[in-house]
């Protein structure tokens, strides 16, 4: 079955979510995402992209200085392990779970469905169980078809293939996974990539376990990471945070320093609503991420519908990066980059009182003062210092 049939696009709350869809809107095809294009598009394929992907095996990991030593790649690649095990278990069928196809549930849907008398209570329970399994944030929104990819990717030849989603999905449970603050300070480096890999491994196990719980209750639940649909609009609609210039969702709990996963379900749940707090107004006066990007892949100026290439969704007014430029830097470095996360003034430890005070300033009329106070916030820490440190950093 290629498509959930009973979920017409839900556009209520678009304005609150800061989502502006124009008449030119086209749903995105996953075959055009930059990582998939690196396998089929000669514009992207290069010796660097081949080295980037192979560096996730130790025998092919390059070594070149601080942050890119054997130890750095060893930690990064170990951090990815659980995610790799999941994503490669059906590779022979062309199904790259979690990245180019939804994760196939390992648990059947129980024959007898638990009666859900109060969807609000069930929503609270799901959020509690999400945290029990290790998610840092959890929000719920409707199954808005606009953000579902038109197709998945058959990883054998990178062709388009139909999704295999069950009928009647109505909701999306969005989970946020905090990245390690100390490691993020070392971007760009292979060491910092361990923060990314660890969360993908966490995501894989958490979405599989939470989906298994829902299926054991007698409802459909499809675990999903980067596959099947764009998680960012779902995270914003679920009230977890706001979309920012650096292409990330900025949350009050962790700023931009987290990754998101999702579960598609028909469990009766109450949906959250977007919670605009003032991030967009701050991004309007700040360009720290765009200034710091080594390949100038991030936009200046206000949100627009302008796109640089086919790796961006069409017909959505927003800040859009040039994914080709961005990925060219990742490929040359043989690791992921998140300098634009590291330097963002919202990337702070909000367990500290002074950072919570800063957040209040940043989200209100004193945002210019907050920007000035941010100063040179987000400087890089040497990876060797991370290895040498016995105590965490101070910010
Ligand atoms: S990830 Fe790195 S290269 Fe890509 S937009 Fe951010 S700073 Fe630029
Ligand atoms: S660095 Fe500034 S402009 Fe970029 S996302 Fe963060 S707050 Fe917004």
Tab-separated table of C-alpha atoms and ligand atoms in Angstrom:
chain	number	residue	atom	x	y	z
A	1	UNK	CA	0.000	0.000	0.000
A	2	UNK	CA	1.715	3.150	-1.101
A	3	UNK	CA	0.061	5.872	0.931
A	4	UNK	CA	-2.060	6.484	4.013
A	5	UNK	CA	-5.517	7.151	2.630
A	6	UNK	CA	-7.397	8.905	5.362
A	7	UNK	CA	-5.130	11.796	6.231
A	8	UNK	CA	-5.791	14.901	4.153
A	9	UNK	CA	-3.229	17.688	4.641
A	10	UNK	CA	-3.729	19.489	7.939
A	11	UNK	CA	-2.947	23.158	7.465
A	12	UNK	CA	-4.329	24.467	10.731
A	13	UNK	CA	-1.540	25.961	12.736
A	14	UNK	CA	0.767	26.611	9.776
A	15	UNK	CA	1.014	30.287	10.653
A	16	UNK	CA	1.855	29.539	14.288
A	17	UNK	CA	4.453	27.015	13.150
A	18	UNK	CA	5.976	29.597	10.796
A	19	UNK	CA	5.286	27.278	7.849
A	20	UNK	CA	4.483	29.181	4.674
A	21	UNK	CA	3.619	26.951	1.758
A	22	UNK	CA	3.186	28.619	-1.650
A	23	UNK	CA	1.340	27.562	-4.812
A	24	UNK	CA	4.608	26.133	-6.173
A	25	UNK	CA	4.802	23.579	-3.365
A	26	UNK	CA	5.948	20.113	-4.360
A	27	UNK	CA	6.409	17.222	-2.006
A	28	UNK	CA	10.011	16.144	-1.748
A	29	UNK	CA	11.347	12.968	-3.241
A	30	UNK	CA	13.933	11.267	-1.079
A	31	UNK	CA	15.964	10.321	-4.128
A	32	UNK	CA	16.970	13.989	-4.231
A	33	UNK	CA	18.308	14.217	-0.726
A	34	UNK	CA	21.975	15.032	-0.839
A	35	UNK	CA	23.136	11.750	0.725
A	36	UNK	CA	21.180	9.708	-1.823
A	37	UNK	CA	22.351	11.935	-4.690
A	38	UNK	CA	25.921	11.183	-3.628
A	39	UNK	CA	25.279	7.672	-4.980
A	40	UNK	CA	23.599	8.445	-8.315
A	41	UNK	CA	24.200	12.073	-9.294
A	42	UNK	CA	27.496	12.816	-11.041
A	43	UNK	CA	27.242	16.427	-9.846
A	44	UNK	CA	27.731	15.148	-6.295
A	45	UNK	CA	29.627	11.866	-6.699
A	46	UNK	CA	33.365	12.401	-6.268
A	47	UNK	CA	36.400	10.756	-4.737
A	48	UNK	CA	35.592	12.764	-1.621
A	49	UNK	CA	32.057	11.385	-1.305
A	50	UNK	CA	33.358	7.826	-1.701
A	51	UNK	CA	35.945	8.495	1.032
A	52	UNK	CA	33.307	10.096	3.251
A	53	UNK	CA	31.108	6.993	3.235
A	54	UNK	CA	33.977	4.512	3.479
A	55	UNK	CA	35.511	6.402	6.436
A	56	UNK	CA	32.778	4.869	8.577
A	57	UNK	CA	34.830	1.637	8.336
A	58	UNK	CA	38.087	1.858	10.269
A	59	UNK	CA	40.210	0.361	7.515
A	60	UNK	CA	39.235	3.251	5.236
A	61	UNK	CA	39.178	6.069	7.806
A	62	UNK	CA	41.711	8.752	6.851
A	63	UNK	CA	44.072	10.169	9.514
A	64	UNK	CA	45.133	13.760	9.462
A	65	UNK	CA	45.755	15.588	12.687
A	66	UNK	CA	43.892	16.601	15.793
A	67	UNK	CA	40.241	15.522	15.689
A	68	UNK	CA	40.919	13.038	12.893
A	69	UNK	CA	43.187	10.507	14.598
A	70	UNK	CA	42.531	6.792	14.840
A	71	UNK	CA	41.030	7.366	18.280
A	72	UNK	CA	38.633	10.037	16.956
A	73	UNK	CA	37.375	7.853	14.111
A	74	UNK	CA	37.280	4.851	16.471
A	75	UNK	CA	34.891	6.648	18.821
A	76	UNK	CA	32.758	8.111	16.027
A	77	UNK	CA	32.377	4.803	14.235
A	78	UNK	CA	31.630	2.936	17.459
A	79	UNK	CA	28.949	5.522	18.284
A	80	UNK	CA	27.203	4.739	14.983
A	81	UNK	CA	27.249	0.973	15.572
A	82	UNK	CA	23.625	0.298	16.609
A	83	UNK	CA	22.295	2.559	13.899
A	84	UNK	CA	24.505	0.770	11.354
A	85	UNK	CA	23.285	-2.652	12.473
A	86	UNK	CA	19.665	-1.571	11.983
A	87	UNK	CA	20.194	0.248	8.702
A	88	UNK	CA	22.107	-2.613	7.096
A	89	UNK	CA	20.069	-5.611	8.225
A	90	UNK	CA	17.905	-5.626	5.067
A	91	UNK	CA	20.430	-4.128	2.682
A	92	UNK	CA	20.148	-7.090	0.310
A	93	UNK	CA	16.500	-6.197	-0.285
A	94	UNK	CA	17.437	-2.583	-1.005
A	95	UNK	CA	15.883	-1.429	2.261
A	96	UNK	CA	18.183	0.870	4.209
A	97	UNK	CA	16.141	1.174	7.367
A	98	UNK	CA	16.108	4.478	9.187
A	99	UNK	CA	17.661	6.405	6.310
A	100	UNK	CA	16.076	5.462	2.994
A	101	UNK	CA	13.136	3.381	4.232
A	102	UNK	CA	11.124	3.207	7.419
A	103	UNK	CA	12.340	0.775	10.081
A	104	UNK	CA	10.480	-2.498	9.697
A	105	UNK	CA	8.641	-3.310	12.930
A	106	UNK	CA	9.894	-6.425	14.701
A	107	UNK	CA	6.700	-6.805	16.726
A	108	UNK	CA	3.272	-7.746	15.310
A	109	UNK	CA	0.279	-5.545	16.122
A	110	UNK	CA	-1.515	-7.268	19.005
A	111	UNK	CA	-4.847	-8.790	17.966
A	112	UNK	CA	-6.833	-7.137	20.749
A	113	UNK	CA	-6.498	-3.355	20.802
A	114	UNK	CA	-6.505	-1.695	24.196
A	115	UNK	CA	-9.518	0.570	24.490
A	116	UNK	CA	-8.367	4.195	24.680
A	117	UNK	CA	-11.032	6.093	26.605
A	118	UNK	CA	-9.061	9.304	26.954
A	119	UNK	CA	-6.593	10.197	24.167
A	120	UNK	CA	-5.177	13.024	26.330
A	121	UNK	CA	-4.186	10.504	29.002
A	122	UNK	CA	-2.743	8.224	26.330
A	123	UNK	CA	-0.668	11.126	24.963
A	124	UNK	CA	0.721	11.820	28.420
A	125	UNK	CA	1.516	8.123	28.789
A	126	UNK	CA	3.307	7.985	25.424
A	127	UNK	CA	5.447	10.975	26.423
A	128	UNK	CA	6.295	9.272	29.684
A	129	UNK	CA	7.219	6.017	27.960
A	130	UNK	CA	9.269	7.902	25.340
A	131	UNK	CA	11.333	9.371	28.163
A	132	UNK	CA	11.534	5.987	29.865
A	133	UNK	CA	13.160	4.595	26.732
A	134	UNK	CA	15.589	7.541	26.623
A	135	UNK	CA	14.074	10.312	24.480
A	136	UNK	CA	14.780	13.811	25.788
A	137	UNK	CA	11.728	15.438	24.185
A	138	UNK	CA	8.433	14.143	22.850
A	139	UNK	CA	5.624	15.934	21.019
A	140	UNK	CA	2.687	14.722	18.944
A	141	UNK	CA	1.215	16.077	15.740
A	142	UNK	CA	-1.064	15.023	12.916
A	143	UNK	CA	-0.036	12.930	9.913
A	144	UNK	CA	0.381	15.914	7.590
A	145	UNK	CA	1.024	14.297	4.212
A	146	UNK	CA	2.845	17.299	2.794
A	147	UNK	CA	6.028	16.340	4.624
A	148	UNK	CA	6.013	12.681	3.594
A	149	UNK	CA	8.472	11.941	0.791
A	150	UNK	CA	6.813	11.000	-2.503
A	151	UNK	CA	8.714	7.706	-2.402
A	152	UNK	CA	11.434	5.850	-0.565
A	153	UNK	CA	14.746	4.823	-2.106
A	154	UNK	CA	15.641	1.304	-3.208
A	155	UNK	CA	19.229	1.238	-1.985
A	156	UNK	CA	20.270	-1.378	-4.554
A	157	UNK	CA	20.112	1.098	-7.437
A	158	UNK	CA	18.917	4.301	-5.731
A	159	UNK	CA	15.650	4.172	-7.682
A	160	UNK	CA	12.318	5.333	-6.293
A	161	UNK	CA	10.213	2.719	-4.557
A	162	UNK	CA	6.799	2.949	-2.872
A	163	UNK	CA	6.553	3.428	0.852
A	164	UNK	CA	5.113	0.475	2.636
A	165	UNK	CA	3.073	2.359	5.210
A	166	UNK	CA	-0.100	0.806	6.600
A	167	UNK	CA	-3.483	2.423	5.928
A	168	UNK	CA	-5.065	4.794	8.367
A	169	UNK	CA	-2.120	6.432	10.109
A	170	UNK	CA	-3.309	9.569	11.858
A	171	UNK	CA	-0.505	10.879	14.070
A	172	UNK	CA	3.225	11.427	14.283
A	173	UNK	CA	5.067	11.090	17.585
A	174	UNK	CA	8.199	13.236	17.354
A	175	UNK	CA	11.150	12.487	19.620
A	176	UNK	CA	14.113	14.764	20.371
A	177	UNK	CA	17.538	13.369	21.277
A	178	UNK	CA	20.083	15.662	22.927
A	179	UNK	CA	23.584	15.648	21.437
A	180	UNK	CA	26.542	15.693	23.805
A	181	UNK	CA	27.429	19.298	24.542
A	182	UNK	CA	31.132	18.734	25.084
A	183	UNK	CA	31.594	16.841	21.836
A	184	UNK	CA	29.616	19.447	19.892
A	185	UNK	CA	32.162	22.087	20.951
A	186	UNK	CA	34.777	20.203	18.914
A	187	UNK	CA	33.030	20.553	15.518
A	188	UNK	CA	34.416	20.253	12.918
A	189	UNK	CA	36.117	16.948	13.707
A	190	UNK	CA	35.573	13.216	13.406
A	191	UNK	CA	35.462	13.226	17.211
A	192	UNK	CA	32.404	15.503	17.146
A	193	UNK	CA	30.751	13.028	14.757
A	194	UNK	CA	30.505	10.694	17.762
A	195	UNK	CA	27.811	13.036	19.134
A	196	UNK	CA	25.825	12.509	15.925
A	197	UNK	CA	26.416	8.754	15.770
A	198	UNK	CA	25.496	8.202	19.395
A	199	UNK	CA	22.131	9.889	18.891
A	200	UNK	CA	21.369	7.927	15.713
A	201	UNK	CA	22.069	4.752	17.675
A	202	UNK	CA	19.852	6.022	20.498
A	203	UNK	CA	17.146	7.006	18.014
A	204	UNK	CA	17.134	3.572	16.433
A	205	UNK	CA	16.622	1.743	19.692
A	206	UNK	CA	14.141	4.270	21.129
A	207	UNK	CA	11.825	4.416	18.097
A	208	UNK	CA	11.903	0.631	17.785
A	209	UNK	CA	11.065	0.133	21.463
A	210	UNK	CA	8.350	2.782	21.614
A	211	UNK	CA	6.802	1.466	18.390
A	212	UNK	CA	6.890	-2.061	19.858
A	213	UNK	CA	5.024	-0.770	22.933
A	214	UNK	CA	2.300	0.775	20.768
A	215	UNK	CA	2.044	-2.342	18.615
A	216	UNK	CA	1.730	-4.443	21.771
A	217	UNK	CA	-1.262	-2.243	22.670
A	218	UNK	CA	-2.867	-3.244	19.372
A	219	UNK	CA	-2.161	-0.192	17.200
A	220	UNK	CA	-0.016	0.493	14.148
A	221	UNK	CA	3.324	2.166	14.796
A	222	UNK	CA	6.054	2.684	12.197
A	223	UNK	CA	9.479	3.642	13.586
A	224	UNK	CA	11.320	6.224	11.493
A	225	UNK	CA	14.569	8.194	11.595
A	226	UNK	CA	15.647	10.200	8.516
A	227	UNK	CA	13.468	8.140	6.194
A	228	UNK	CA	9.881	8.497	4.930
A	229	UNK	CA	9.355	12.178	5.696
A	230	UNK	CA	10.870	15.474	6.782
A	231	UNK	CA	10.971	15.488	10.549
A	232	UNK	CA	11.562	19.226	11.002
A	233	UNK	CA	8.035	20.421	10.103
A	234	UNK	CA	6.602	17.685	12.323
A	235	UNK	CA	8.829	18.755	15.234
A	236	UNK	CA	7.745	22.377	14.815
A	237	UNK	CA	4.061	21.437	14.504
A	238	UNK	CA	4.407	19.253	17.606
A	239	UNK	CA	5.494	22.330	19.556
A	240	UNK	CA	9.013	21.117	20.294
A	241	UNK	CA	10.765	24.191	18.917
A	242	UNK	CA	11.067	26.737	16.151
A	243	UNK	CA	12.723	26.659	12.769
A	244	UNK	CA	15.931	28.700	12.519
A	245	UNK	CA	18.359	30.101	9.952
A	246	UNK	CA	20.769	27.198	10.500
A	247	UNK	CA	18.057	24.753	9.241
A	248	UNK	CA	17.595	23.350	12.718
A	249	UNK	CA	14.775	23.332	15.244
A	250	UNK	CA	15.689	25.474	18.229
A	251	UNK	CA	14.208	24.159	21.448
A	252	UNK	CA	13.970	25.864	24.857
A	253	UNK	CA	15.638	22.844	26.497
A	254	UNK	CA	18.716	22.294	24.300
A	255	UNK	CA	18.712	25.068	21.723
A	256	UNK	CA	19.591	23.464	18.360
A	257	UNK	CA	21.720	20.709	19.931
A	258	UNK	CA	19.577	17.690	19.225
A	259	UNK	CA	18.358	15.289	16.574
A	260	UNK	CA	14.798	14.170	15.925
A	261	UNK	CA	13.122	10.868	15.111
A	262	UNK	CA	9.476	9.941	14.668
A	263	UNK	CA	6.827	7.233	14.819
A	264	UNK	CA	3.785	7.149	12.534
A	265	UNK	CA	0.777	5.675	14.307
A	266	UNK	CA	-3.002	5.289	14.452
A	267	UNK	CA	-3.058	5.233	18.261
A	268	UNK	CA	-5.729	7.722	19.413
A	269	UNK	CA	-3.733	10.705	20.694
A	270	UNK	CA	-4.233	14.397	21.330
A	271	UNK	CA	-2.029	16.535	19.129
A	272	UNK	CA	0.212	19.308	20.413
A	273	UNK	CA	0.279	22.758	18.849
A	274	UNK	CA	3.175	24.899	17.597
A	275	UNK	CA	4.661	27.196	20.234
A	276	UNK	CA	6.293	30.240	18.660
A	277	UNK	CA	8.457	31.910	21.300
A	278	UNK	CA	10.557	34.385	19.356
A	279	UNK	CA	13.378	32.419	17.704
A	280	UNK	CA	12.546	33.739	14.240
A	281	UNK	CA	12.787	37.343	15.436
A	282	UNK	CA	16.211	36.525	16.901
A	283	UNK	CA	17.418	34.854	13.691
A	284	UNK	CA	16.247	37.949	11.807
A	285	UNK	CA	18.950	39.973	13.576
A	286	UNK	CA	21.621	37.246	13.861
A	287	UNK	CA	23.806	35.708	11.159
A	288	UNK	CA	26.369	33.877	13.296
A	289	UNK	CA	25.694	30.502	11.680
A	290	UNK	CA	25.854	31.893	8.145
A	291	UNK	CA	29.042	33.826	8.989
A	292	UNK	CA	30.715	30.737	10.464
A	293	UNK	CA	29.840	28.302	7.676
A	294	UNK	CA	33.136	27.536	5.920
A	295	UNK	CA	31.493	27.060	2.510
A	296	UNK	CA	28.835	29.768	2.832
A	297	UNK	CA	25.991	27.293	2.496
A	298	UNK	CA	23.568	29.166	4.763
A	299	UNK	CA	21.391	32.068	3.635
A	300	UNK	CA	21.477	35.696	4.735
A	301	UNK	CA	18.365	37.860	4.649
A	302	UNK	CA	14.774	36.896	5.359
A	303	UNK	CA	13.175	33.495	4.647
A	304	UNK	CA	12.408	32.970	0.966
A	305	UNK	CA	11.286	30.319	-1.486
A	306	UNK	CA	14.652	30.438	-3.257
A	307	UNK	CA	16.418	27.090	-3.610
A	308	UNK	CA	19.924	26.394	-4.898
A	309	UNK	CA	19.391	22.888	-6.246
A	310	UNK	CA	17.064	19.868	-6.240
A	311	UNK	CA	18.028	18.869	-2.704
A	312	UNK	CA	15.693	21.504	-1.257
A	313	UNK	CA	11.917	21.231	-1.044
A	314	UNK	CA	10.108	23.577	-3.426
A	315	UNK	CA	7.392	26.043	-2.516
A	316	UNK	CA	8.107	26.580	1.179
A	317	UNK	CA	9.116	30.067	2.332
A	318	UNK	CA	11.943	29.476	4.777
A	319	UNK	CA	15.684	29.724	5.294
A	320	UNK	CA	17.155	27.100	2.970
A	321	UNK	CA	20.760	25.964	2.804
A	322	UNK	CA	22.727	24.992	-0.260
A	323	UNK	CA	22.988	21.281	0.503
A	324	UNK	CA	25.538	20.741	-2.279
A	325	UNK	CA	27.974	23.221	-0.741
A	326	UNK	CA	27.328	21.870	2.753
A	327	UNK	CA	27.861	18.239	1.792
A	328	UNK	CA	31.001	19.087	-0.207
A	329	UNK	CA	32.544	20.226	3.080
A	330	UNK	CA	31.442	17.065	4.904
A	331	UNK	CA	32.873	14.932	2.118
A	332	UNK	CA	36.262	16.679	2.121
A	333	UNK	CA	36.452	16.377	5.883
A	334	UNK	CA	35.249	12.731	5.917
A	335	UNK	CA	32.853	13.538	8.747
A	336	UNK	CA	29.688	15.461	9.460
A	337	UNK	CA	29.818	19.171	10.231
A	338	UNK	CA	27.684	21.142	12.661
A	339	UNK	CA	29.659	24.357	13.061
A	340	UNK	CA	26.322	26.117	12.552
A	341	UNK	CA	24.986	24.301	15.611
A	342	UNK	CA	28.102	24.948	17.698
A	343	UNK	CA	28.185	28.725	17.147
A	344	UNK	CA	24.454	29.325	17.554
A	345	UNK	CA	23.864	31.524	20.620
A	346	UNK	CA	20.980	29.216	21.589
A	347	UNK	CA	23.424	26.296	21.974
A	348	UNK	CA	23.760	26.487	25.759
A	349	UNK	CA	23.410	24.461	28.896
A	350	UNK	CA	19.995	25.526	30.155
A	351	UNK	CA	20.457	23.831	33.503
A	352	UNK	CA	22.447	26.986	34.337
A	353	UNK	CA	20.509	29.922	35.692
A	354	UNK	CA	22.434	32.539	33.706
A	355	UNK	CA	21.680	30.740	30.440
A	356	UNK	CA	17.984	30.590	31.266
A	357	UNK	CA	18.120	34.341	31.891
A	358	UNK	CA	19.862	34.840	28.555
A	359	UNK	CA	17.098	32.821	26.850
A	360	UNK	CA	14.440	35.108	28.312
A	361	UNK	CA	16.292	38.124	26.941
A	362	UNK	CA	16.809	36.500	23.544
A	363	UNK	CA	13.143	35.633	23.098
A	364	UNK	CA	11.836	39.057	24.086
A	365	UNK	CA	12.230	42.671	23.097
A	366	UNK	CA	15.823	42.732	24.440
A	367	UNK	CA	17.037	40.312	21.784
A	368	UNK	CA	19.630	42.790	20.485
A	369	UNK	CA	21.166	42.933	23.944
A	370	UNK	CA	21.111	39.123	24.095
A	371	UNK	CA	22.901	38.996	20.743
A	372	UNK	CA	25.553	41.432	22.007
A	373	UNK	CA	25.952	39.398	25.202
A	374	UNK	CA	26.454	36.266	23.100
A	375	UNK	CA	29.715	37.834	21.870
A	376	UNK	CA	32.067	35.133	20.673
A	377	UNK	CA	29.884	32.363	22.107
A	378	UNK	CA	30.413	28.925	20.616
A	379	UNK	CA	34.173	28.879	20.055
A	380	UNK	CA	35.814	25.622	19.056
A	381	UNK	CA	37.478	23.411	21.598
A	382	UNK	CA	40.477	21.409	20.405
A	383	UNK	CA	39.579	17.728	20.152
A	384	UNK	CA	42.860	16.845	21.911
A	385	UNK	CA	41.673	18.944	24.868
A	386	UNK	CA	38.452	16.944	24.989
A	387	UNK	CA	40.480	13.735	25.254
A	388	UNK	CA	42.758	15.300	27.873
A	389	UNK	CA	39.980	16.865	29.968
A	390	UNK	CA	38.957	15.291	33.208
A	391	UNK	CA	36.134	17.749	33.826
A	392	UNK	CA	33.479	19.154	31.483
A	393	UNK	CA	33.634	22.660	30.029
A	394	UNK	CA	31.891	25.568	31.652
A	395	UNK	CA	29.337	26.994	29.261
B	1	LIG	S1	26.849	21.879	8.576
B	1	LIG	FE1	28.782	23.008	8.293
B	1	LIG	S2	28.974	23.196	6.066
B	1	LIG	FE2	26.831	22.656	6.483
B	1	LIG	S3	25.710	24.576	6.657
B	1	LIG	FE3	26.363	24.053	8.747
B	1	LIG	S4	28.355	25.088	8.991
B	1	LIG	FE4	27.911	25.034	6.799
B	2	LIG	S1	23.268	31.353	14.799
B	2	LIG	FE1	21.839	33.051	14.951
B	2	LIG	S2	20.839	33.141	12.958
B	2	LIG	FE2	21.821	31.153	13.130
B	2	LIG	S3	20.224	29.814	13.894
B	2	LIG	FE3	21.360	30.516	15.673
B	2	LIG	S4	20.243	32.336	16.358
B	2	LIG	FE4	19.524	31.888	14.284
